[in-house]
PDB file of N, CA and C and ligand atoms in Angstrom:
ATOM      1  N   MET A   5      82.510  55.864  99.334  1.00  0.00           N
ATOM      2  CA  MET A   5      82.699  54.563  98.771  1.00  0.00           C
ATOM      3  C   MET A   5      82.853  53.580  99.892  1.00  0.00           C
ATOM      4  N   ASP A   6      82.248  52.433  99.769  1.00  0.00           N
ATOM      5  CA  ASP A   6      82.266  51.445 100.826  1.00  0.00           C
ATOM      6  C   ASP A   6      83.342  50.386 100.583  1.00  0.00           C
ATOM      7  N   SER A   7      84.090  50.417  99.487  1.00  0.00           N
ATOM      8  CA  SER A   7      85.169  49.438  99.334  1.00  0.00           C
ATOM      9  C   SER A   7      86.267  50.073  98.394  1.00  0.00           C
ATOM     10  N   ALA A   8      87.427  49.538  98.528  1.00  0.00           N
ATOM     11  CA  ALA A   8      88.523  50.031  97.699  1.00  0.00           C
ATOM     12  C   ALA A   8      88.280  49.682  96.224  1.00  0.00           C
ATOM     13  N   PRO A   9      88.591  50.582  95.333  1.00  0.00           N
ATOM     14  CA  PRO A   9      88.352  50.345  93.917  1.00  0.00           C
ATOM     15  C   PRO A   9      89.291  49.289  93.325  1.00  0.00           C
ATOM     16  N   LEU A  10      88.792  48.570  92.354  1.00  0.00           N
ATOM     17  CA  LEU A  10      89.668  47.741  91.543  1.00  0.00           C
ATOM     18  C   LEU A  10      90.128  48.611  90.414  1.00  0.00           C
ATOM     19  N   ASP A  11      90.838  48.116  89.429  1.00  0.00           N
ATOM     20  CA  ASP A  11      91.206  48.930  88.297  1.00  0.00           C
ATOM     21  C   ASP A  11      90.199  48.761  87.162  1.00  0.00           C
ATOM     22  N   GLY A  12      90.240  49.663  86.210  1.00  0.00           N
ATOM     23  CA  GLY A  12      89.262  49.649  85.131  1.00  0.00           C
ATOM     24  C   GLY A  12      89.318  48.423  84.254  1.00  0.00           C
ATOM     25  N   ASN A  13      90.303  47.598  84.380  1.00  0.00           N
ATOM     26  CA  ASN A  13      90.397  46.374  83.554  1.00  0.00           C
ATOM     27  C   ASN A  13      89.251  45.416  83.856  1.00  0.00           C
ATOM     28  N   VAL A  14      88.581  45.561  85.000  1.00  0.00           N
ATOM     29  CA  VAL A  14      87.467  44.666  85.269  1.00  0.00           C
ATOM     30  C   VAL A  14      86.280  44.943  84.383  1.00  0.00           C
ATOM     31  N   ALA A  15      86.271  46.105  83.699  1.00  0.00           N
ATOM     32  CA  ALA A  15      85.150  46.423  82.804  1.00  0.00           C
ATOM     33  C   ALA A  15      85.406  45.852  81.400  1.00  0.00           C
ATOM     34  N   ALA A  16      86.558  45.300  81.136  1.00  0.00           N
ATOM     35  CA  ALA A  16      86.945  44.874  79.791  1.00  0.00           C
ATOM     36  C   ALA A  16      85.942  43.918  79.174  1.00  0.00           C
ATOM     37  N   GLY A  17      85.447  42.938  79.952  1.00  0.00           N
ATOM     38  CA  GLY A  17      84.573  41.953  79.367  1.00  0.00           C
ATOM     39  C   GLY A  17      83.234  42.514  78.949  1.00  0.00           C
ATOM     40  N   ILE A  18      82.659  43.325  79.852  1.00  0.00           N
ATOM     41  CA  ILE A  18      81.318  43.845  79.481  1.00  0.00           C
ATOM     42  C   ILE A  18      81.436  44.899  78.368  1.00  0.00           C
ATOM     43  N   LEU A  19      82.498  45.645  78.282  1.00  0.00           N
ATOM     44  CA  LEU A  19      82.655  46.621  77.207  1.00  0.00           C
ATOM     45  C   LEU A  19      83.046  45.911  75.881  1.00  0.00           C
ATOM     46  N   ALA A  20      83.664  44.729  75.927  1.00  0.00           N
ATOM     47  CA  ALA A  20      83.982  44.029  74.749  1.00  0.00           C
ATOM     48  C   ALA A  20      82.701  43.567  74.022  1.00  0.00           C
ATOM     49  N   SER A  21      81.625  43.430  74.774  1.00  0.00           N
ATOM     50  CA  SER A  21      80.350  42.997  74.172  1.00  0.00           C
ATOM     51  C   SER A  21      79.680  44.172  73.440  1.00  0.00           C
ATOM     52  N   ILE A  22      80.169  45.395  73.666  1.00  0.00           N
ATOM     53  CA  ILE A  22      79.616  46.609  73.051  1.00  0.00           C
ATOM     54  C   ILE A  22      80.536  47.155  71.949  1.00  0.00           C
ATOM     55  N   PHE A  23      81.819  47.277  72.311  1.00  0.00           N
ATOM     56  CA  PHE A  23      82.770  47.845  71.371  1.00  0.00           C
ATOM     57  C   PHE A  23      83.667  46.743  70.824  1.00  0.00           C
ATOM     58  N   TYR A  24      84.091  46.919  69.555  1.00  0.00           N
ATOM     59  CA  TYR A  24      84.941  45.926  68.920  1.00  0.00           C
ATOM     60  C   TYR A  24      86.386  45.976  69.395  1.00  0.00           C
ATOM     61  N   PRO A  25      87.027  47.175  69.403  1.00  0.00           N
ATOM     62  CA  PRO A  25      88.422  47.261  69.783  1.00  0.00           C
ATOM     63  C   PRO A  25      88.662  46.885  71.229  1.00  0.00           C
ATOM     64  N   GLU A  26      89.896  46.604  71.592  1.00  0.00           N
ATOM     65  CA  GLU A  26      90.319  46.392  73.004  1.00  0.00           C
ATOM     66  C   GLU A  26      90.107  47.740  73.752  1.00  0.00           C
ATOM     67  N   MET A  27      89.197  47.687  74.713  1.00  0.00           N
ATOM     68  CA  MET A  27      88.770  48.946  75.338  1.00  0.00           C
ATOM     69  C   MET A  27      89.677  49.411  76.518  1.00  0.00           C
ATOM     70  N   THR A  28      90.467  48.506  77.099  1.00  0.00           N
ATOM     71  CA  THR A  28      91.289  48.918  78.229  1.00  0.00           C
ATOM     72  C   THR A  28      92.367  49.954  77.866  1.00  0.00           C
ATOM     73  N   VAL A  29      92.749  49.994  76.593  1.00  0.00           N
ATOM     74  CA  VAL A  29      93.744  50.969  76.174  1.00  0.00           C
ATOM     75  C   VAL A  29      93.139  52.172  75.535  1.00  0.00           C
ATOM     76  N   ALA A  30      91.810  52.229  75.399  1.00  0.00           N
ATOM     77  CA  ALA A  30      91.147  53.458  74.825  1.00  0.00           C
ATOM     78  C   ALA A  30      91.416  54.651  75.782  1.00  0.00           C
ATOM     79  N   ALA A  31      91.747  55.784  75.163  1.00  0.00           N
ATOM     80  CA  ALA A  31      91.999  57.017  75.969  1.00  0.00           C
ATOM     81  C   ALA A  31      90.695  57.625  76.372  1.00  0.00           C
ATOM     82  N   THR A  32      90.539  57.841  77.692  1.00  0.00           N
ATOM     83  CA  THR A  32      89.367  58.532  78.206  1.00  0.00           C
ATOM     84  C   THR A  32      89.712  59.936  78.601  1.00  0.00           C
ATOM     85  N   HIS A  33      88.848  60.892  78.353  1.00  0.00           N
ATOM     86  CA  HIS A  33      89.074  62.281  78.785  1.00  0.00           C
ATOM     87  C   HIS A  33      87.969  62.562  79.796  1.00  0.00           C
ATOM     88  N   CYS A  34      88.379  62.829  81.063  1.00  0.00           N
ATOM     89  CA  CYS A  34      87.406  63.089  82.111  1.00  0.00           C
ATOM     90  C   CYS A  34      86.731  64.443  81.844  1.00  0.00           C
ATOM     91  N   ALA A  35      85.391  64.394  81.784  1.00  0.00           N
ATOM     92  CA  ALA A  35      84.635  65.667  81.515  1.00  0.00           C
ATOM     93  C   ALA A  35      84.696  66.638  82.647  1.00  0.00           C
ATOM     94  N   HIS A  36      85.070  66.181  83.834  1.00  0.00           N
ATOM     95  CA  HIS A  36      85.068  67.072  84.991  1.00  0.00           C
ATOM     96  C   HIS A  36      86.409  67.796  85.145  1.00  0.00           C
ATOM     97  N   CYS A  37      87.548  67.067  85.054  1.00  0.00           N
ATOM     98  CA  CYS A  37      88.894  67.637  85.288  1.00  0.00           C
ATOM     99  C   CYS A  37      89.807  67.686  84.106  1.00  0.00           C
ATOM    100  N   GLY A  38      89.394  66.941  83.033  1.00  0.00           N
ATOM    101  CA  GLY A  38      90.166  66.929  81.791  1.00  0.00           C
ATOM    102  C   GLY A  38      91.318  65.928  81.765  1.00  0.00           C
ATOM    103  N   THR A  39      91.505  65.186  82.788  1.00  0.00           N
ATOM    104  CA  THR A  39      92.567  64.202  82.818  1.00  0.00           C
ATOM    105  C   THR A  39      92.364  63.160  81.707  1.00  0.00           C
ATOM    106  N   VAL A  40      93.427  62.841  81.052  1.00  0.00           N
ATOM    107  CA  VAL A  40      93.345  61.808  79.953  1.00  0.00           C
ATOM    108  C   VAL A  40      94.147  60.627  80.468  1.00  0.00           C
ATOM    109  N   ARG A  41      93.532  59.432  80.427  1.00  0.00           N
ATOM    110  CA  ARG A  41      94.209  58.209  80.807  1.00  0.00           C
ATOM    111  C   ARG A  41      93.498  57.007  80.171  1.00  0.00           C
ATOM    112  N   PRO A  42      94.262  55.872  80.041  1.00  0.00           N
ATOM    113  CA  PRO A  42      93.607  54.678  79.507  1.00  0.00           C
ATOM    114  C   PRO A  42      92.431  54.209  80.364  1.00  0.00           C
ATOM    115  N   LEU A  43      91.415  53.672  79.783  1.00  0.00           N
ATOM    116  CA  LEU A  43      90.248  53.217  80.500  1.00  0.00           C
ATOM    117  C   LEU A  43      90.620  52.205  81.576  1.00  0.00           C
ATOM    118  N   GLY A  44      91.619  51.347  81.304  1.00  0.00           N
ATOM    119  CA  GLY A  44      92.037  50.360  82.251  1.00  0.00           C
ATOM    120  C   GLY A  44      92.693  50.949  83.543  1.00  0.00           C
ATOM    121  N   GLU A  45      93.038  52.241  83.558  1.00  0.00           N
ATOM    122  CA  GLU A  45      93.637  52.858  84.728  1.00  0.00           C
ATOM    123  C   GLU A  45      92.638  53.655  85.544  1.00  0.00           C
ATOM    124  N   LEU A  46      91.348  53.664  85.172  1.00  0.00           N
ATOM    125  CA  LEU A  46      90.312  54.294  85.962  1.00  0.00           C
ATOM    126  C   LEU A  46      90.045  53.437  87.203  1.00  0.00           C
ATOM    127  N   ASP A  47      89.471  53.993  88.222  1.00  0.00           N
ATOM    128  CA  ASP A  47      89.069  53.262  89.438  1.00  0.00           C
ATOM    129  C   ASP A  47      87.736  52.570  89.166  1.00  0.00           C
ATOM    130  N   ALA A  48      87.643  51.293  89.359  1.00  0.00           N
ATOM    131  CA  ALA A  48      86.439  50.535  89.070  1.00  0.00           C
ATOM    132  C   ALA A  48      85.748  50.093  90.372  1.00  0.00           C
ATOM    133  N   TYR A  49      84.453  50.256  90.359  1.00  0.00           N
ATOM    134  CA  TYR A  49      83.601  49.829  91.438  1.00  0.00           C
ATOM    135  C   TYR A  49      82.552  48.875  90.855  1.00  0.00           C
ATOM    136  N   VAL A  50      82.582  47.600  91.274  1.00  0.00           N
ATOM    137  CA  VAL A  50      81.702  46.615  90.702  1.00  0.00           C
ATOM    138  C   VAL A  50      80.470  46.496  91.533  1.00  0.00           C
ATOM    139  N   HIS A  51      79.342  46.833  90.953  1.00  0.00           N
ATOM    140  CA  HIS A  51      77.998  46.692  91.588  1.00  0.00           C
ATOM    141  C   HIS A  51      77.170  45.858  90.670  1.00  0.00           C
ATOM    142  N   ALA A  52      77.227  44.524  90.876  1.00  0.00           N
ATOM    143  CA  ALA A  52      76.535  43.597  89.944  1.00  0.00           C
ATOM    144  C   ALA A  52      75.076  44.065  89.811  1.00  0.00           C
ATOM    145  N   PRO A  53      74.620  44.093  88.567  1.00  0.00           N
ATOM    146  CA  PRO A  53      75.171  43.606  87.314  1.00  0.00           C
ATOM    147  C   PRO A  53      75.993  44.667  86.554  1.00  0.00           C
ATOM    148  N   GLY A  54      76.431  45.688  87.196  1.00  0.00           N
ATOM    149  CA  GLY A  54      77.157  46.740  86.482  1.00  0.00           C
ATOM    150  C   GLY A  54      78.466  47.132  87.098  1.00  0.00           C
ATOM    151  N   VAL A  55      79.145  48.056  86.377  1.00  0.00           N
ATOM    152  CA  VAL A  55      80.467  48.545  86.751  1.00  0.00           C
ATOM    153  C   VAL A  55      80.440  50.062  86.656  1.00  0.00           C
ATOM    154  N   ILE A  56      81.010  50.766  87.647  1.00  0.00           N
ATOM    155  CA  ILE A  56      81.175  52.197  87.604  1.00  0.00           C
ATOM    156  C   ILE A  56      82.672  52.499  87.565  1.00  0.00           C
ATOM    157  N   LEU A  57      83.106  53.288  86.618  1.00  0.00           N
ATOM    158  CA  LEU A  57      84.502  53.719  86.512  1.00  0.00           C
ATOM    159  C   LEU A  57      84.631  55.151  86.872  1.00  0.00           C
ATOM    160  N   ARG A  58      85.500  55.443  87.830  1.00  0.00           N
ATOM    161  CA  ARG A  58      85.699  56.788  88.352  1.00  0.00           C
ATOM    162  C   ARG A  58      87.082  57.322  87.943  1.00  0.00           C
ATOM    163  N   CYS A  59      87.157  58.608  87.765  1.00  0.00           N
ATOM    164  CA  CYS A  59      88.447  59.255  87.455  1.00  0.00           C
ATOM    165  C   CYS A  59      89.392  59.104  88.607  1.00  0.00           C
ATOM    166  N   SER A  60      90.625  58.640  88.329  1.00  0.00           N
ATOM    167  CA  SER A  60      91.596  58.379  89.430  1.00  0.00           C
ATOM    168  C   SER A  60      92.167  59.716  89.957  1.00  0.00           C
ATOM    169  N   SER A  61      91.923  60.844  89.255  1.00  0.00           N
ATOM    170  CA  SER A  61      92.411  62.130  89.683  1.00  0.00           C
ATOM    171  C   SER A  61      91.357  62.905  90.521  1.00  0.00           C
ATOM    172  N   CYS A  62      90.111  63.004  90.057  1.00  0.00           N
ATOM    173  CA  CYS A  62      89.101  63.780  90.752  1.00  0.00           C
ATOM    174  C   CYS A  62      87.963  62.963  91.305  1.00  0.00           C
ATOM    175  N   ASP A  63      87.894  61.685  91.085  1.00  0.00           N
ATOM    176  CA  ASP A  63      86.896  60.751  91.599  1.00  0.00           C
ATOM    177  C   ASP A  63      85.512  60.931  90.939  1.00  0.00           C
ATOM    178  N   ALA A  64      85.395  61.763  89.923  1.00  0.00           N
ATOM    179  CA  ALA A  64      84.121  61.854  89.221  1.00  0.00           C
ATOM    180  C   ALA A  64      83.771  60.568  88.468  1.00  0.00           C
ATOM    181  N   VAL A  65      82.496  60.294  88.340  1.00  0.00           N
ATOM    182  CA  VAL A  65      82.080  59.139  87.595  1.00  0.00           C
ATOM    183  C   VAL A  65      82.323  59.423  86.069  1.00  0.00           C
ATOM    184  N   VAL A  66      83.084  58.540  85.436  1.00  0.00           N
ATOM    185  CA  VAL A  66      83.477  58.705  84.021  1.00  0.00           C
ATOM    186  C   VAL A  66      82.505  57.810  83.172  1.00  0.00           C
ATOM    187  N   LEU A  67      82.239  56.616  83.645  1.00  0.00           N
ATOM    188  CA  LEU A  67      81.484  55.651  82.822  1.00  0.00           C
ATOM    189  C   LEU A  67      80.701  54.763  83.741  1.00  0.00           C
ATOM    190  N   ARG A  68      79.434  54.551  83.358  1.00  0.00           N
ATOM    191  CA  ARG A  68      78.618  53.518  84.061  1.00  0.00           C
ATOM    192  C   ARG A  68      78.099  52.549  83.003  1.00  0.00           C
ATOM    193  N   VAL A  69      78.205  51.245  83.296  1.00  0.00           N
ATOM    194  CA  VAL A  69      77.681  50.249  82.371  1.00  0.00           C
ATOM    195  C   VAL A  69      77.013  49.146  83.179  1.00  0.00           C
ATOM    196  N   MET A  70      75.872  48.773  82.661  1.00  0.00           N
ATOM    197  CA  MET A  70      75.067  47.745  83.350  1.00  0.00           C
ATOM    198  C   MET A  70      74.524  46.773  82.260  1.00  0.00           C
ATOM    199  N   GLN A  71      74.483  45.516  82.612  1.00  0.00           N
ATOM    200  CA  GLN A  71      74.028  44.511  81.624  1.00  0.00           C
ATOM    201  C   GLN A  71      73.148  43.502  82.313  1.00  0.00           C
ATOM    202  N   ASN A  72      72.089  43.125  81.584  1.00  0.00           N
ATOM    203  CA  ASN A  72      71.350  41.964  81.998  1.00  0.00           C
ATOM    204  C   ASN A  72      71.411  40.923  80.851  1.00  0.00           C
ATOM    205  N   ARG A  73      70.577  39.970  80.865  1.00  0.00           N
ATOM    206  CA  ARG A  73      70.726  38.868  79.884  1.00  0.00           C
ATOM    207  C   ARG A  73      70.711  39.338  78.428  1.00  0.00           C
ATOM    208  N   ASN A  74      69.894  40.346  78.123  1.00  0.00           N
ATOM    209  CA  ASN A  74      69.764  40.667  76.676  1.00  0.00           C
ATOM    210  C   ASN A  74      69.827  42.225  76.376  1.00  0.00           C
ATOM    211  N   ARG A  75      70.337  42.992  77.381  1.00  0.00           N
ATOM    212  CA  ARG A  75      70.340  44.468  77.160  1.00  0.00           C
ATOM    213  C   ARG A  75      71.524  45.040  77.949  1.00  0.00           C
ATOM    214  N   VAL A  76      72.094  46.103  77.358  1.00  0.00           N
ATOM    215  CA  VAL A  76      73.197  46.843  78.006  1.00  0.00           C
ATOM    216  C   VAL A  76      72.833  48.339  78.136  1.00  0.00           C
ATOM    217  N   TRP A  77      73.080  48.887  79.286  1.00  0.00           N
ATOM    218  CA  TRP A  77      72.943  50.341  79.497  1.00  0.00           C
ATOM    219  C   TRP A  77      74.307  50.951  79.666  1.00  0.00           C
ATOM    220  N   LEU A  78      74.656  52.000  78.901  1.00  0.00           N
ATOM    221  CA  LEU A  78      75.972  52.615  78.930  1.00  0.00           C
ATOM    222  C   LEU A  78      75.819  54.078  79.060  1.00  0.00           C
ATOM    223  N   ASP A  79      76.405  54.645  80.142  1.00  0.00           N
ATOM    224  CA  ASP A  79      76.316  56.059  80.447  1.00  0.00           C
ATOM    225  C   ASP A  79      77.710  56.669  80.356  1.00  0.00           C
ATOM    226  N   LEU A  80      77.956  57.504  79.368  1.00  0.00           N
ATOM    227  CA  LEU A  80      79.289  58.084  79.140  1.00  0.00           C
ATOM    228  C   LEU A  80      79.311  59.574  79.435  1.00  0.00           C
ATOM    229  N   ARG A  81      78.340  60.077  80.173  1.00  0.00           N
ATOM    230  CA  ARG A  81      78.276  61.553  80.423  1.00  0.00           C
ATOM    231  C   ARG A  81      79.457  62.100  81.097  1.00  0.00           C
ATOM    232  N   GLY A  82      80.210  61.272  81.866  1.00  0.00           N
ATOM    233  CA  GLY A  82      81.397  61.777  82.580  1.00  0.00           C
ATOM    234  C   GLY A  82      82.655  61.796  81.727  1.00  0.00           C
ATOM    235  N   MET A  83      82.508  61.491  80.453  1.00  0.00           N
ATOM    236  CA  MET A  83      83.639  61.413  79.571  1.00  0.00           C
ATOM    237  C   MET A  83      83.426  62.396  78.406  1.00  0.00           C
ATOM    238  N   SER A  84      84.363  63.311  78.205  1.00  0.00           N
ATOM    239  CA  SER A  84      84.191  64.262  77.132  1.00  0.00           C
ATOM    240  C   SER A  84      84.628  63.658  75.772  1.00  0.00           C
ATOM    241  N   VAL A  85      85.647  62.774  75.816  1.00  0.00           N
ATOM    242  CA  VAL A  85      86.077  62.130  74.583  1.00  0.00           C
ATOM    243  C   VAL A  85      86.474  60.648  74.935  1.00  0.00           C
ATOM    244  N   LEU A  86      86.177  59.740  74.033  1.00  0.00           N
ATOM    245  CA  LEU A  86      86.662  58.365  74.119  1.00  0.00           C
ATOM    246  C   LEU A  86      87.424  58.139  72.813  1.00  0.00           C
ATOM    247  N   GLN A  87      88.708  57.908  72.931  1.00  0.00           N
ATOM    248  CA  GLN A  87      89.557  57.700  71.741  1.00  0.00           C
ATOM    249  C   GLN A  87      90.001  56.273  71.644  1.00  0.00           C
ATOM    250  N   MET A  88      89.646  55.577  70.517  1.00  0.00           N
ATOM    251  CA  MET A  88      90.029  54.180  70.313  1.00  0.00           C
ATOM    252  C   MET A  88      90.783  54.042  69.040  1.00  0.00           C
ATOM    253  N   ASP A  89      91.743  53.136  69.017  1.00  0.00           N
ATOM    254  CA  ASP A  89      92.447  52.798  67.781  1.00  0.00           C
ATOM    255  C   ASP A  89      91.555  51.867  66.956  1.00  0.00           C
ATOM    256  N   ILE A  90      91.634  52.004  65.672  1.00  0.00           N
ATOM    257  CA  ILE A  90      90.880  51.158  64.739  1.00  0.00           C
ATOM    258  C   ILE A  90      91.765  49.974  64.354  1.00  0.00           C
ATOM    259  N   PRO A  91      91.324  48.732  64.553  1.00  0.00           N
ATOM    260  CA  PRO A  91      92.193  47.610  64.244  1.00  0.00           C
ATOM    261  C   PRO A  91      92.541  47.647  62.727  1.00  0.00           C
ATOM    262  N   ASP A  92      93.772  47.301  62.401  1.00  0.00           N
ATOM    263  CA  ASP A  92      94.242  47.165  61.020  1.00  0.00           C
ATOM    264  C   ASP A  92      93.819  45.820  60.509  1.00  0.00           C
ATOM    265  N   GLU A  93      92.853  45.765  59.645  1.00  0.00           N
ATOM    266  CA  GLU A  93      92.304  44.502  59.156  1.00  0.00           C
ATOM    267  C   GLU A  93      93.253  43.838  58.198  1.00  0.00           C
ATOM    268  N   GLY A  94      94.281  44.565  57.724  1.00  0.00           N
ATOM    269  CA  GLY A  94      95.253  43.910  56.814  1.00  0.00           C
ATOM    270  C   GLY A  94      96.351  43.151  57.508  1.00  0.00           C
ATOM    271  N   SER A  95      96.491  43.330  58.855  1.00  0.00           N
ATOM    272  CA  SER A  95      97.573  42.630  59.542  1.00  0.00           C
ATOM    273  C   SER A  95      97.116  41.297  60.061  1.00  0.00           C
ATOM    274  N   PRO A  96      98.044  40.320  60.161  1.00  0.00           N
ATOM    275  CA  PRO A  96      97.691  38.980  60.596  1.00  0.00           C
ATOM    276  C   PRO A  96      97.214  38.910  62.043  1.00  0.00           C
TER     277      PRO A  96
HETATM  278 ZN1   ZN B 112      88.652  63.781  86.569  1.00  0.00          ZN
END
């Protein structure tokens, strides 16, 4: 790596355009080492126009997302499970 990682919260904006729920609190399961942690706690490397999120335990790539003006590419191969809460539509 050529620079220190940011945290996974930097991917919130681009992921919000794909997924409805707040993604930074979604539980990610690393496919390589099995560590479970919120997406916002992964190590983020920003390579415009995309973001790479790496496991903070084993450094494996967990998620890659890239976006241009009208298309998004999402690679979740490094994640065995992505667990998200479903918003309660009955609450204010
Ligand atoms: Zn890992």
